Short mmCIF file of N, CA and C and ligand atoms in Angstrom, two decimals:
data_model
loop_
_atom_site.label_atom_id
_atom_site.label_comp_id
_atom_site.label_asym_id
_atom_site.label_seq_id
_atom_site.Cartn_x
_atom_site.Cartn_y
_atom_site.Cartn_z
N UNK A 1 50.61 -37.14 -4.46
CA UNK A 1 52.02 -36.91 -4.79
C UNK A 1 52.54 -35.66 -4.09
N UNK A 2 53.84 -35.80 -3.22
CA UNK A 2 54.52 -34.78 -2.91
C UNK A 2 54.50 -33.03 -3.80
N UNK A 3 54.37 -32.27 -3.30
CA UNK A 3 54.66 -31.40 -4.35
C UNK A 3 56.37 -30.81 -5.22
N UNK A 4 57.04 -31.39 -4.34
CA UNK A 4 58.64 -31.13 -4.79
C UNK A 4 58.82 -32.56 -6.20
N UNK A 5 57.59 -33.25 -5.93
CA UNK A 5 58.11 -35.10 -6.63
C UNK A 5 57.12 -34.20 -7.93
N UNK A 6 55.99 -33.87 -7.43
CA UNK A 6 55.20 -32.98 -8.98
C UNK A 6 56.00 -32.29 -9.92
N UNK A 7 56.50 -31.29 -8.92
CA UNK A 7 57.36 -30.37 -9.86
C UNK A 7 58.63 -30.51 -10.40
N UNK A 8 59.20 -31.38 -10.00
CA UNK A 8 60.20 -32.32 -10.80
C UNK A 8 59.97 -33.31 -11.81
N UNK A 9 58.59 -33.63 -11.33
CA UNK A 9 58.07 -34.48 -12.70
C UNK A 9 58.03 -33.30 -13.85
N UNK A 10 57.36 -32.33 -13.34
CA UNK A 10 57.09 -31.32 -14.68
C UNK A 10 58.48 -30.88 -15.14
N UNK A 11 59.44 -30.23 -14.33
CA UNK A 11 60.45 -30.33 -14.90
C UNK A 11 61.39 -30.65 -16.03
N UNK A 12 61.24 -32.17 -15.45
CA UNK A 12 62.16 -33.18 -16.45
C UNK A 12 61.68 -33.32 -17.73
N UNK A 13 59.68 -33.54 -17.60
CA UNK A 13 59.29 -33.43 -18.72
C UNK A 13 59.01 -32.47 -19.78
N UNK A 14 59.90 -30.95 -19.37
CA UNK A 14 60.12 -29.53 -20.10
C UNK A 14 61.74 -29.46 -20.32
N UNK A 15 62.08 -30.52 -20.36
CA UNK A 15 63.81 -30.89 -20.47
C UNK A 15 64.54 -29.65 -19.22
N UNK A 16 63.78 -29.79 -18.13
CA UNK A 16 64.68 -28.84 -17.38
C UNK A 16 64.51 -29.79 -16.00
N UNK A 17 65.95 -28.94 -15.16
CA UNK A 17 66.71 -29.75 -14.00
C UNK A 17 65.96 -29.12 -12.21
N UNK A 18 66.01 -30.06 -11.55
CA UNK A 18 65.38 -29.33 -9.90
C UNK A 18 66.62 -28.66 -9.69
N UNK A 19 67.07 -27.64 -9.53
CA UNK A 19 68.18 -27.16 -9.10
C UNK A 19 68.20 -26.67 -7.64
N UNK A 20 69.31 -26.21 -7.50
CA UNK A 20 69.56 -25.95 -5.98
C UNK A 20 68.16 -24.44 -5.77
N UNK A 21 68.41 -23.54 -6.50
CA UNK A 21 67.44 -22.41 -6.76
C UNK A 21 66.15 -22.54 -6.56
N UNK A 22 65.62 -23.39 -7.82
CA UNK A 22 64.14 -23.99 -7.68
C UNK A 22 63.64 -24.81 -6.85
N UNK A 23 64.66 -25.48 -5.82
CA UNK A 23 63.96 -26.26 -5.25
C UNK A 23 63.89 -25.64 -3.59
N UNK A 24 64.85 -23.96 -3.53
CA UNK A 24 64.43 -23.15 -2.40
C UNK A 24 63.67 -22.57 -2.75
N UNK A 25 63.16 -22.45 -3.99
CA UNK A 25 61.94 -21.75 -4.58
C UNK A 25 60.86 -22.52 -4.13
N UNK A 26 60.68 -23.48 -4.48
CA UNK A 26 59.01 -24.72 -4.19
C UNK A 26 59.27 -24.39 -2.81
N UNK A 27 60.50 -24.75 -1.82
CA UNK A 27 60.32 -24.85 -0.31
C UNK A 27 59.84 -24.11 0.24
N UNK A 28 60.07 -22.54 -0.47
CA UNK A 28 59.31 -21.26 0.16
C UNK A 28 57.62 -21.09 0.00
N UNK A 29 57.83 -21.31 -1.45
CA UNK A 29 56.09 -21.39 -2.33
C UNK A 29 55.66 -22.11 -0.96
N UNK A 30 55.78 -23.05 -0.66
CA UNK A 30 54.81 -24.42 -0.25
C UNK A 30 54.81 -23.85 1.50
N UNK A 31 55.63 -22.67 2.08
CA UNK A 31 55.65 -22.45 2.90
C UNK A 31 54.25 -21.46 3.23
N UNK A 32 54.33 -20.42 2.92
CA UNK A 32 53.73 -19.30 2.36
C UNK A 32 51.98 -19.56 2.35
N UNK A 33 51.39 -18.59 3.42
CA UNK A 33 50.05 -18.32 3.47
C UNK A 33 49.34 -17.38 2.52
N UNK A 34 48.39 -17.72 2.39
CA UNK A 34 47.66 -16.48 1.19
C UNK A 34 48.32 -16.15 -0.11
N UNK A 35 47.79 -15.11 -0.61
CA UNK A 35 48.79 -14.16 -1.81
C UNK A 35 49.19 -13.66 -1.71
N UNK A 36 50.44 -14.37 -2.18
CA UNK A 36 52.06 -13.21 -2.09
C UNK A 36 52.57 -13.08 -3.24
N UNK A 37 53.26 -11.86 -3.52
CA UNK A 37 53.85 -11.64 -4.48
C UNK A 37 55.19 -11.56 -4.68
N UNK A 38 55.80 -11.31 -5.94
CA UNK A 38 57.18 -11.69 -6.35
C UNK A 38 58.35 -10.92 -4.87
N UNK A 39 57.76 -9.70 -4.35
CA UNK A 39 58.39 -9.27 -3.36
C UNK A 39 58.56 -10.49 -2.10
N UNK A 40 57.40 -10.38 -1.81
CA UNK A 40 57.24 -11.28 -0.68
C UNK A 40 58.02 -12.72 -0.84
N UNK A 41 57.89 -13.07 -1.25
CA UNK A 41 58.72 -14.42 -2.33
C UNK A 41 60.16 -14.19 -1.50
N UNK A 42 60.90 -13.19 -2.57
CA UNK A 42 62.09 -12.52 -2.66
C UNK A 42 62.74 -12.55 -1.24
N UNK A 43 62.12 -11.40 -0.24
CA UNK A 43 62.15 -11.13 0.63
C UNK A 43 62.62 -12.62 2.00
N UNK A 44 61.39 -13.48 1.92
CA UNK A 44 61.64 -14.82 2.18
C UNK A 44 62.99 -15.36 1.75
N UNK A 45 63.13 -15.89 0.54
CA UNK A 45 64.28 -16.19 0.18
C UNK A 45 66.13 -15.88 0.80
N UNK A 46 65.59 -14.36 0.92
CA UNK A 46 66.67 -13.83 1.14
C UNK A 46 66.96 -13.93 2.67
N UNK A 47 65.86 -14.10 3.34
CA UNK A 47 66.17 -13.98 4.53
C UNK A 47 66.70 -14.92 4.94
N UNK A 48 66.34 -16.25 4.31
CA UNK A 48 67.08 -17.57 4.84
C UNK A 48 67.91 -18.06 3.97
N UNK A 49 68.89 -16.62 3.68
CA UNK A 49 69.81 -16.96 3.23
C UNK A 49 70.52 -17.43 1.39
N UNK A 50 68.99 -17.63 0.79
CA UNK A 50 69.21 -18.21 -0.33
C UNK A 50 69.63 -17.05 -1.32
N UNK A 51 70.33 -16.84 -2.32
CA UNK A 51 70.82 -15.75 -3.32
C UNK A 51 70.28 -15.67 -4.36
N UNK A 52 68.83 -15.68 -4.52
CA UNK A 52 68.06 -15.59 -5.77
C UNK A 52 68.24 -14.48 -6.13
N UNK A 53 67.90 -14.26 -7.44
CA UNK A 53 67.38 -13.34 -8.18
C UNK A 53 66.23 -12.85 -8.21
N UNK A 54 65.96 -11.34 -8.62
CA UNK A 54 64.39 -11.39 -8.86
C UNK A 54 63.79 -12.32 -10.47
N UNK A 55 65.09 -11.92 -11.21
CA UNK A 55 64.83 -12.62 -12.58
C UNK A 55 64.65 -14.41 -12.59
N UNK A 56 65.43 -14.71 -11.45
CA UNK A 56 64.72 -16.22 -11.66
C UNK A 56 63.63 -16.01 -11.21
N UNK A 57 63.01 -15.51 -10.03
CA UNK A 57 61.69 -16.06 -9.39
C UNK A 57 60.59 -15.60 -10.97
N UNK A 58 60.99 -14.26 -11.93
CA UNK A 58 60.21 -14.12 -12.91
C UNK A 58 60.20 -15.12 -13.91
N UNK A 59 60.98 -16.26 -14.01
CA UNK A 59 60.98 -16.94 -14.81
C UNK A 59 60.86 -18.10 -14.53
N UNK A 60 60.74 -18.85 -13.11
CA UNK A 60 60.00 -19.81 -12.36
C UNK A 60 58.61 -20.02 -11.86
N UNK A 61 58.19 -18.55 -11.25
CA UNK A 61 56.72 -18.67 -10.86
C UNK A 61 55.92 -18.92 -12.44
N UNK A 62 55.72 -18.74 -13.47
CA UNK A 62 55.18 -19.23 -14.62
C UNK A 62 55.62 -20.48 -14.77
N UNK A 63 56.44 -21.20 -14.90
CA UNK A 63 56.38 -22.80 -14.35
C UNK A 63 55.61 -23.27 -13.54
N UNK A 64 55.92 -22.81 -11.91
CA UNK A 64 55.04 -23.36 -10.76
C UNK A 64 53.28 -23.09 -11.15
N UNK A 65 53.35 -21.91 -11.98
CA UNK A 65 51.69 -21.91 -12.27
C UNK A 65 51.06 -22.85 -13.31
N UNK A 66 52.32 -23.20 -14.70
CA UNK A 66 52.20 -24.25 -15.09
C UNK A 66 51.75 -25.53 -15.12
N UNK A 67 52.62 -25.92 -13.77
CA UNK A 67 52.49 -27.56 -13.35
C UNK A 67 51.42 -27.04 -12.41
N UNK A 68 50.38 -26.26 -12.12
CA UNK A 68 49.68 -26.30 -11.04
C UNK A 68 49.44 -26.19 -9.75
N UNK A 69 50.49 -25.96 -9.18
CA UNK A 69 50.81 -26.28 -8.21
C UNK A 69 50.30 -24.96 -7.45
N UNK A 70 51.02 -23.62 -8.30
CA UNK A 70 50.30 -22.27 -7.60
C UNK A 70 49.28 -21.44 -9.09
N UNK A 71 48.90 -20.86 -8.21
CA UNK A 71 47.56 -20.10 -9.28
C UNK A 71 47.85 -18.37 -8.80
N UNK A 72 48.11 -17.62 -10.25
CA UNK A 72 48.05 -16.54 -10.48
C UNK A 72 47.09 -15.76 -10.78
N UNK A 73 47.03 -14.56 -9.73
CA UNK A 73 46.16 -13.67 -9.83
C UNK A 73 46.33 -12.27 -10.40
N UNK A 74 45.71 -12.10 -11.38
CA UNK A 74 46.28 -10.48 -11.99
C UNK A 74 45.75 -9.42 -11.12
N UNK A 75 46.79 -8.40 -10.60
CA UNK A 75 46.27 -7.23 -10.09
C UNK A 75 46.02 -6.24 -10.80
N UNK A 76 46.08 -4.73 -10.41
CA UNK A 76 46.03 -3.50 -11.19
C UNK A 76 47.33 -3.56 -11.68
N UNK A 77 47.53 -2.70 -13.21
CA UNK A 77 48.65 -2.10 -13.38
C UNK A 77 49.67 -3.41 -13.85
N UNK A 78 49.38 -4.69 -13.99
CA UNK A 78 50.20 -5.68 -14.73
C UNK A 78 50.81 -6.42 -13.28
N UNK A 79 50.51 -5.93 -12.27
CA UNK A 79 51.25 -6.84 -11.35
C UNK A 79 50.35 -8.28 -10.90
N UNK A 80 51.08 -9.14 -10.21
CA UNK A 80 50.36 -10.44 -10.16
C UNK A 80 50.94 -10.73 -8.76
N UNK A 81 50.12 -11.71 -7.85
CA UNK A 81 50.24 -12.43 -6.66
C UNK A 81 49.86 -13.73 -7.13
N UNK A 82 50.44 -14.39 -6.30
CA UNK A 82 49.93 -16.22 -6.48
C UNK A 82 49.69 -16.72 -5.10
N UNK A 83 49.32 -18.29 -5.03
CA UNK A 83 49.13 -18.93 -4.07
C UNK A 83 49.20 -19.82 -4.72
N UNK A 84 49.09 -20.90 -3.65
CA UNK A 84 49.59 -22.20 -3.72
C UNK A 84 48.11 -22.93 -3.72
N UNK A 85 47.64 -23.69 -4.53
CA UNK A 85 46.83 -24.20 -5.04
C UNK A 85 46.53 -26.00 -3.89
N UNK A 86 47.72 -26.35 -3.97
CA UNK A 86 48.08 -27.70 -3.30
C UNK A 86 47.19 -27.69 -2.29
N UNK A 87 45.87 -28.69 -2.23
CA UNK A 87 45.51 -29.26 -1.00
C UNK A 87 44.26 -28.53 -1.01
N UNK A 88 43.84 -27.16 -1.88
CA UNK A 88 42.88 -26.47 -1.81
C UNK A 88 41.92 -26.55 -3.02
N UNK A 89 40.62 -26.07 -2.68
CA UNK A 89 39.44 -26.15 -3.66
C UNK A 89 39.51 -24.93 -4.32
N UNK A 90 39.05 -25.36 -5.43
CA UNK A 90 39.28 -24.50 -6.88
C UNK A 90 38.34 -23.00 -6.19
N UNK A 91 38.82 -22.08 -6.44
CA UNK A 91 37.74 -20.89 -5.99
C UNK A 91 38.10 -19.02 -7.13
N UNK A 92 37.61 -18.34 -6.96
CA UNK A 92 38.18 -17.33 -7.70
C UNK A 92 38.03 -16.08 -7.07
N UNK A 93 38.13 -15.24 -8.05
CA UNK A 93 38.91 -13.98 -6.76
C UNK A 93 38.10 -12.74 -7.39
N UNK A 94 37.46 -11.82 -6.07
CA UNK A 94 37.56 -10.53 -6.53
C UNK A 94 38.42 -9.71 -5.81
N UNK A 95 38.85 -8.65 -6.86
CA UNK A 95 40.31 -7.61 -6.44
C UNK A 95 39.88 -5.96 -6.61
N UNK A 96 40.26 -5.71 -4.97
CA UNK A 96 39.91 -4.03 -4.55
C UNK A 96 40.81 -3.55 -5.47
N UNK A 97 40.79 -2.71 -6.52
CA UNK A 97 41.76 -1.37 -7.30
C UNK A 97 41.97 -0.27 -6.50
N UNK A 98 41.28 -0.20 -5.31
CA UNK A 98 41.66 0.58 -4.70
C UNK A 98 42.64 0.27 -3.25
N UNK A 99 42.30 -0.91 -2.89
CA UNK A 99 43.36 -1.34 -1.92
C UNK A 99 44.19 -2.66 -1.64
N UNK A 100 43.42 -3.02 -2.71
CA UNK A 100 44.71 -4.74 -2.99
C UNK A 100 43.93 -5.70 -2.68
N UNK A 101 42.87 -5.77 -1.99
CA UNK A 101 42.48 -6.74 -1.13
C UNK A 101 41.69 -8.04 -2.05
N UNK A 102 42.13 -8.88 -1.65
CA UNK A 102 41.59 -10.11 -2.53
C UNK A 102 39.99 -10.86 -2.10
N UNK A 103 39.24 -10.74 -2.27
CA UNK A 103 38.57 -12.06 -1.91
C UNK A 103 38.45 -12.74 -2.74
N UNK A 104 37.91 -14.24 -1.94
CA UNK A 104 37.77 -15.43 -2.76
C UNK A 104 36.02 -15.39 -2.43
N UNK A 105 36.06 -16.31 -3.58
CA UNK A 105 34.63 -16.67 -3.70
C UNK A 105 34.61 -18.10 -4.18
N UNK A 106 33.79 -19.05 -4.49
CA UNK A 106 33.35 -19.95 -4.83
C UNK A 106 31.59 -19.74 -5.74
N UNK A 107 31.61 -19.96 -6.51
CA UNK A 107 30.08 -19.79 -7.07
C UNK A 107 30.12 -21.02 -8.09
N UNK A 108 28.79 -22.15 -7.40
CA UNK A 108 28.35 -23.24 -8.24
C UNK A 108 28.03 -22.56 -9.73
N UNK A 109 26.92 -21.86 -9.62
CA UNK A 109 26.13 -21.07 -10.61
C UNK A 109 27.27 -20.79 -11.88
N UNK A 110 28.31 -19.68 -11.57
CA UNK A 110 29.47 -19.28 -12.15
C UNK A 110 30.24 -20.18 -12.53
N UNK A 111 30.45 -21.17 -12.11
CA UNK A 111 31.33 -22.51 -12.47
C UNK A 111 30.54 -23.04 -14.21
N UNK A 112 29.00 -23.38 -13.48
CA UNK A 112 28.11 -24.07 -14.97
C UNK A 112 28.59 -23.38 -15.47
N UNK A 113 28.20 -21.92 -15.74
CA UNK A 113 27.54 -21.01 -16.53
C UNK A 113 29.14 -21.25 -17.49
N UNK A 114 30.38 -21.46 -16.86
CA UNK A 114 31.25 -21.52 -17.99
C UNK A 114 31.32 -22.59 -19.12
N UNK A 115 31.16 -23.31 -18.17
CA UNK A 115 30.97 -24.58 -18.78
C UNK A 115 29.79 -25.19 -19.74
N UNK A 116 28.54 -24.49 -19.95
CA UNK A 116 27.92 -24.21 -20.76
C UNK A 116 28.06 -23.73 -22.09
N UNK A 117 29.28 -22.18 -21.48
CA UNK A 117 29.58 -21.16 -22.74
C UNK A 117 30.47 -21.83 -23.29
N UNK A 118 31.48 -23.00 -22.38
CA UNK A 118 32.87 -23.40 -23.63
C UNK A 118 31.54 -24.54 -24.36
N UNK A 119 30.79 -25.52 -24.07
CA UNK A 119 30.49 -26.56 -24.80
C UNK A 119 30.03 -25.57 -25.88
N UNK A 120 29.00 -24.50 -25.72
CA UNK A 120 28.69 -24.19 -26.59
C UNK A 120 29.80 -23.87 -28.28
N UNK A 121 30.85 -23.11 -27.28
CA UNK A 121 31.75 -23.05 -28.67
C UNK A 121 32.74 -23.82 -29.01
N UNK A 122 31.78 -25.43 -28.48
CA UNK A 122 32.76 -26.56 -28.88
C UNK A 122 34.14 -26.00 -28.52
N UNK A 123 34.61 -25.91 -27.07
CA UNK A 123 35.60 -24.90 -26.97
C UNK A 123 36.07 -26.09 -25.59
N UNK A 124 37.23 -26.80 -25.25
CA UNK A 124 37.44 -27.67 -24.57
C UNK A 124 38.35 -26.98 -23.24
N UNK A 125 37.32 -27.05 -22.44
CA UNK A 125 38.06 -26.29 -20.80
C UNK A 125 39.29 -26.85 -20.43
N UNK A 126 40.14 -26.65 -19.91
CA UNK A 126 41.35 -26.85 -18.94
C UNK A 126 41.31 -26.60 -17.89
N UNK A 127 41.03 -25.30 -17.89
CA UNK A 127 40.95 -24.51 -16.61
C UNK A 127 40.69 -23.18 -16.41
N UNK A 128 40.32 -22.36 -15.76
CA UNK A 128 40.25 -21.11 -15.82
C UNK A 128 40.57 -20.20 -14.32
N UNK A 129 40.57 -18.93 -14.78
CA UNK A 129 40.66 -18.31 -14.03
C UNK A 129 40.03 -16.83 -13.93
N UNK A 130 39.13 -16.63 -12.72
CA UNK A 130 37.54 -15.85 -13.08
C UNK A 130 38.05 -14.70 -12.29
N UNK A 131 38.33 -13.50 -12.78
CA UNK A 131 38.37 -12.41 -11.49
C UNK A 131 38.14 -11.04 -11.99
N UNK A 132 37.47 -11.15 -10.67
CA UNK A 132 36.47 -9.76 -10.81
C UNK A 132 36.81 -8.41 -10.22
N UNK A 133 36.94 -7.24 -10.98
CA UNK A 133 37.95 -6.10 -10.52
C UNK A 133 36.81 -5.49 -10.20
N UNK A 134 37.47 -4.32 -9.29
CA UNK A 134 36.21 -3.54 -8.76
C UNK A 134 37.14 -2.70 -7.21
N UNK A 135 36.09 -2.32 -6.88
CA UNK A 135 36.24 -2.25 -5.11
C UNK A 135 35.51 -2.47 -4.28
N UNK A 136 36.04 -2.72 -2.94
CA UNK A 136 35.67 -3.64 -2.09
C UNK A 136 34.56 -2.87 -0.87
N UNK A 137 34.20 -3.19 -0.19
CA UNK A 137 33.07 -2.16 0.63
C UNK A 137 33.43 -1.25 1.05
N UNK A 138 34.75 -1.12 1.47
CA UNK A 138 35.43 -0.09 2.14
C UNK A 138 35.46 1.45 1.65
N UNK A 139 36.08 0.63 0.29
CA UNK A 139 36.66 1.10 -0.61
C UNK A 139 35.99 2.26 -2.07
N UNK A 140 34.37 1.22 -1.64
CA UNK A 140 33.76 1.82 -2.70
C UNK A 140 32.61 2.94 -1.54
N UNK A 141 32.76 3.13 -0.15
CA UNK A 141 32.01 3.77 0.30
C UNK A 141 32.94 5.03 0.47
N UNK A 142 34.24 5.21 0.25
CA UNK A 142 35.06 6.44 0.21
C UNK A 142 34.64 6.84 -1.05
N UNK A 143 34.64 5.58 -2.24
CA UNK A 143 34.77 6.16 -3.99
C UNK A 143 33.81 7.22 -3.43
N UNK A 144 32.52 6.80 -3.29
CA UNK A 144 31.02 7.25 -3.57
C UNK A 144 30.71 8.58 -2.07
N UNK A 145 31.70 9.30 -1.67
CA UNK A 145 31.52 10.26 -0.71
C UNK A 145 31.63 11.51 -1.39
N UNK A 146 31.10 12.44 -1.09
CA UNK A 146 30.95 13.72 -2.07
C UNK A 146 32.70 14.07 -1.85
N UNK A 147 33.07 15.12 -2.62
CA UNK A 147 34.39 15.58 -2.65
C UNK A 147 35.37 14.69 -3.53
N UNK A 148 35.34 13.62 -3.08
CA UNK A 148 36.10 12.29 -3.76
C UNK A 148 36.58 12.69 -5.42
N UNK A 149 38.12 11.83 -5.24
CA UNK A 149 37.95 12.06 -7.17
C UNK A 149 37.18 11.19 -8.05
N UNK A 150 36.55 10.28 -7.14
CA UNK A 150 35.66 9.22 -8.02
C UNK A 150 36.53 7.91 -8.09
N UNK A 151 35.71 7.72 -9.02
CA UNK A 151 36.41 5.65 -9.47
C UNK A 151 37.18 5.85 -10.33
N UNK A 152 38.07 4.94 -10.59
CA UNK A 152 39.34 4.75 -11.64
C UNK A 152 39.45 3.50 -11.61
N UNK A 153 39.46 2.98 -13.33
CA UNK A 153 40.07 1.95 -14.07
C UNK A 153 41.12 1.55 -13.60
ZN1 LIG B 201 35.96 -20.78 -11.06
ZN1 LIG B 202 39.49 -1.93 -1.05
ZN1 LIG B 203 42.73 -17.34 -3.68
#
C-alpha cells in the first residue's frame, strides 16, 4: 500500500481529514533521508513554499508515528528525530549525548531476549523501541582524556 493511501486510511479511521497541510507533511516525511527533526521538517516545508506551523508538525508527527509509517527516536534533553520506517527493516538505535550521532544496530539476540521478557509477563508485544544512550567512540575518547569535565547524564 501507498504510503499517502496508509495514512489516510489511519486518518479517516481517527475521524480525521488528509488535508492540504498533512498531506505536504507525508510528501516531505516520505522525501527525507535519515533522522530529521521537527527543524529539519520545518525548514523543508517552508522552502517549498508550504505555510506550516511548527505546532502542526507537533501535532502530526505523533500520528505519522502512530500509523507507522515513521519511528521516533528520543534524544537528550526531551528532543526527538524520526525517520521513515516505509520499506525498511525493523532496527534500533544507539545515541551520542555528546554529539547527536545516531547509530543503528540490528541484534537477533536483543530482539529474543524481549520477547522472552514480555511472554514471561504474559505481557503482549506490539512493538518496541530499544535505545541505547551513551557516547560514541569519538566522543567517549575526549570524555576519558585527563583535564576533561567528564561524562554527563
Ligand atoms: Zn528491536
Ligand atoms: Zn559522539
Ligand atoms: Zn534508524
Amino acid at each position: 500500500m501507498q504510503a499517502i493511501e496508509r495514512f489516510a486510511q489511519y486518518l479517516s479511521k481517527h475521524g480525521l481529514k488528509m488535508t492540504r497541510e498533512r498531506r505536504a507533511l507525508i510528501d516531505h516525511v516520505l522525501s527525507v533521508r535519515g533522522h530529521f527533526d521537527v527543524d529539519d521538517l520545518l525548514g523543508r516545508l517552508r522552502k517549498a513554499g508550504h505555510g506550516v506551523s511548527r505546532a502542526t508538525l507537533y501535532r502530526n508527527l505523533p500520528r505519522l508515528v502512530d500509523s507507522g509509517l515513521i519511528h521516533k527516536v528520543e534524544m537528550a534533553r526531551g528532543q526527538a528525530r524520526y525517520e521513515l520506517m516505509l520499506g525498511r527493516h525493523h532496527h534500533d538505535h544507539m545515541i551520542c549525548l555528546g554529539c547527536g550521532t545516531i547509530l543503528e544496530f540490528e541484534s537477533p539476540e536483543v530482539e529474543r531476549i524481549q520477547e522472552v521478557v514480555c511472554r514471561r509477563k504474559k505481557f503482549v508485544m506490539t512493538g518496541h523501541s530499544h535505545q541505547i544512550r551513551g557516547y560514541c567512540e569519538s566522543c567517549a575518547s575526549v570524555g576519558s582524556s585527563p583535564g576533561s569535565a567528564g561524562r554527563r547524564r
